[in-house]
Each structure stands twice: as C-alpha cells, then as structure tokens.
C-alpha positions as a printed NumPy array, in Angstrom:
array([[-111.479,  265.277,  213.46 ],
       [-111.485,  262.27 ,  210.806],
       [-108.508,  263.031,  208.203],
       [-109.221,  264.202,  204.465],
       [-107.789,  262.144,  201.778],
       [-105.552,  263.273,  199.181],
       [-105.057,  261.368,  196.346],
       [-104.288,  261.867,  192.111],
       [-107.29 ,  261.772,  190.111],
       [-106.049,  258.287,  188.57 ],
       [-103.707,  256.261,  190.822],
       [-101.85 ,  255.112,  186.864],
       [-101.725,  258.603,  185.645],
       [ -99.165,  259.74 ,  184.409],
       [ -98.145,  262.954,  182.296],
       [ -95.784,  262.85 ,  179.686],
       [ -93.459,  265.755,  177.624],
       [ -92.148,  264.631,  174.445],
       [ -88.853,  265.505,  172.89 ],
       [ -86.451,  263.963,  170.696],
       [ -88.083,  260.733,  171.172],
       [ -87.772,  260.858,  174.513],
       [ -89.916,  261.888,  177.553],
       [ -90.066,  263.34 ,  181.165],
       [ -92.655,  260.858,  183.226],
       [ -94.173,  262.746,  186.364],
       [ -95.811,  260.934,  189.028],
       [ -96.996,  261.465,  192.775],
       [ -94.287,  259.239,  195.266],
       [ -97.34 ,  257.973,  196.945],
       [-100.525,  258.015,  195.231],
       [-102.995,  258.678,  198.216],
       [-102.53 ,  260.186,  202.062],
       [-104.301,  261.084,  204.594],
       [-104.605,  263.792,  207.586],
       [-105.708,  264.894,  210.244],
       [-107.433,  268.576,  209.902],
       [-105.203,  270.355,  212.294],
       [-101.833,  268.959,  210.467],
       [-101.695,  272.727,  208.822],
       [-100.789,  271.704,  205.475],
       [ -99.332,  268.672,  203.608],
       [ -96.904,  268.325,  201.17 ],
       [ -97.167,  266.075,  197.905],
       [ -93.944,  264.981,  196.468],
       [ -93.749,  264.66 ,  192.947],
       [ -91.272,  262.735,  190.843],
       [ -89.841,  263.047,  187.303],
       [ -88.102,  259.945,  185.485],
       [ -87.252,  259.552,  182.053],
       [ -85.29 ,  262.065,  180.037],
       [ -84.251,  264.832,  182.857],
       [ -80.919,  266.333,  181.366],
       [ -83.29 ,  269.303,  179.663],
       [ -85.325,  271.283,  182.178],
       [ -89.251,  270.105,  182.161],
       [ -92.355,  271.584,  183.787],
       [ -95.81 ,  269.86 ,  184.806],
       [ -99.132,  271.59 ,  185.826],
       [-100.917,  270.381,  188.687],
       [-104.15 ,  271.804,  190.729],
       [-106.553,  270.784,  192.907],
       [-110.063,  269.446,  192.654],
       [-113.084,  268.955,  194.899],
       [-114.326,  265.532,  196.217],
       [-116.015,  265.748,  199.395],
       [-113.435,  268.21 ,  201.132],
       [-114.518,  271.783,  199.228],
       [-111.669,  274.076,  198.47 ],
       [-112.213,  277.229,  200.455],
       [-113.977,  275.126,  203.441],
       [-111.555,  272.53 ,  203.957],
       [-108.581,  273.355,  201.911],
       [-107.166,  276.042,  200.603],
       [-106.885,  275.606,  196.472],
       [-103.744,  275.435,  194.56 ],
       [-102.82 ,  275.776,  191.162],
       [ -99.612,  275.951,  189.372],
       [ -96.411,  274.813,  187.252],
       [ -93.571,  272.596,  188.812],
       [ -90.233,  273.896,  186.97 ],
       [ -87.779,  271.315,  186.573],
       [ -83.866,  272.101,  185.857],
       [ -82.147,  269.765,  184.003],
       [ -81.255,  266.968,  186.458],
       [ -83.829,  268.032,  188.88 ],
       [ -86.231,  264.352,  189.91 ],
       [ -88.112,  265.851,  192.886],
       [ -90.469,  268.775,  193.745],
       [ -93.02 ,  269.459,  196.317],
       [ -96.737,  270.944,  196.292],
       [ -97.723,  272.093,  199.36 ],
       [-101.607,  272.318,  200.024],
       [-103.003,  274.447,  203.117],
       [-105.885,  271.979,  205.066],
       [-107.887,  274.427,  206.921],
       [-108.569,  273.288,  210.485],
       [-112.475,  274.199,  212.054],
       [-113.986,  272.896,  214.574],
       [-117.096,  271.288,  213.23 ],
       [-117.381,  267.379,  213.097],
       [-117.21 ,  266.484,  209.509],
       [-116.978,  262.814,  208.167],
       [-114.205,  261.259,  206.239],
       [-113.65 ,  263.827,  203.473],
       [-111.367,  263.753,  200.537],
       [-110.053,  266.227,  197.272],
       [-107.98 ,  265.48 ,  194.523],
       [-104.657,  266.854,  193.131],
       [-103.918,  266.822,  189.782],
       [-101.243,  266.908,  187.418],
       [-101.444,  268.335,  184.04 ]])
C-alpha cells in the first residue's frame, strides 16, 4: 500500500490569538508526513510559542485531497485546550487500512 500524505493546508500558516499585545503562535512540528495505510492512526504534534502563561485554544480539522475522509481516513474536528504553560498537544487521526491498491493519496489538517 503507497502511504497517504498529511500535511497543513499552507506549510507558513500560522494561527494567531491576540491579547494584551501579545500572541499565542500555533504551528504543526513537522509540516508534512507520510504513512503507510496499515500504521492505524498517526499523530500530529502541534506547538504553541509566544505568550503561553494564559491558557489558549486552536481549532483544527481535516480536509480532503485525494485520501476521502470516510474511505481512507476517519475525519476529525476539534479544539486543542492549552493551560497556561502548556507548548505541546497532539491530534490523532484514524487512517483506515483496506485492501484495495490505491495510488499515492494525501488529506489535509487544518488549524483554525
């Protein structure tokens, strides 16, 4: 089985939370990864720099490329909650495993 991408919609983007004049910066750790189908699921690790003494959130979900949500991964949607002093959370994303040959396929996370 050939692996399905997963990469952020925009290898620069970047979300940002305002306050005080200062922000939270949330980013993916690496900003594309592949797998193999029967892996079970993969993991995403996303960072926060800037101001993280207040607590912070970020939304994130999936999107379709070539991989289809439903068909070749399950879809996720959601808020990572940040505690003050909190830098690193995880989004885990089911890959469902089949046994027809597909091509190179990819989808898309997301942050909000």
């Amino acid at each position: 089985t050939d692996p399905a991408k997963i990469v952020p919609l925009d290898d620069d983007e970047e979300v940002h939370l305002e306050s005080k004049c200062e922000y939270s910066t949330f980013s993916f750790a690496c900003c594309k990864m592949a797998c193999m189908e029967d892996v079970g699921k993969v993991e995403l690790l996303v960072l926060r720099e800037g101001l993280t003494t207040m607590p912070a959130s970020v939304g994130y979900r999936t999107k379709d490329g070539t991989a289809k949500a439903g068909n070749d991964y399950e879809p996720v949607e959601g808020r990572l909650y940040f505690g003050a002093g909190e830098t690193e959370k995880n989004i885990a994303i089911k890959i469902v495993d089949d046994d027809t040959y597909e091509e190179r396929e990819e989808f898309y996370v997301e942050l909000q």
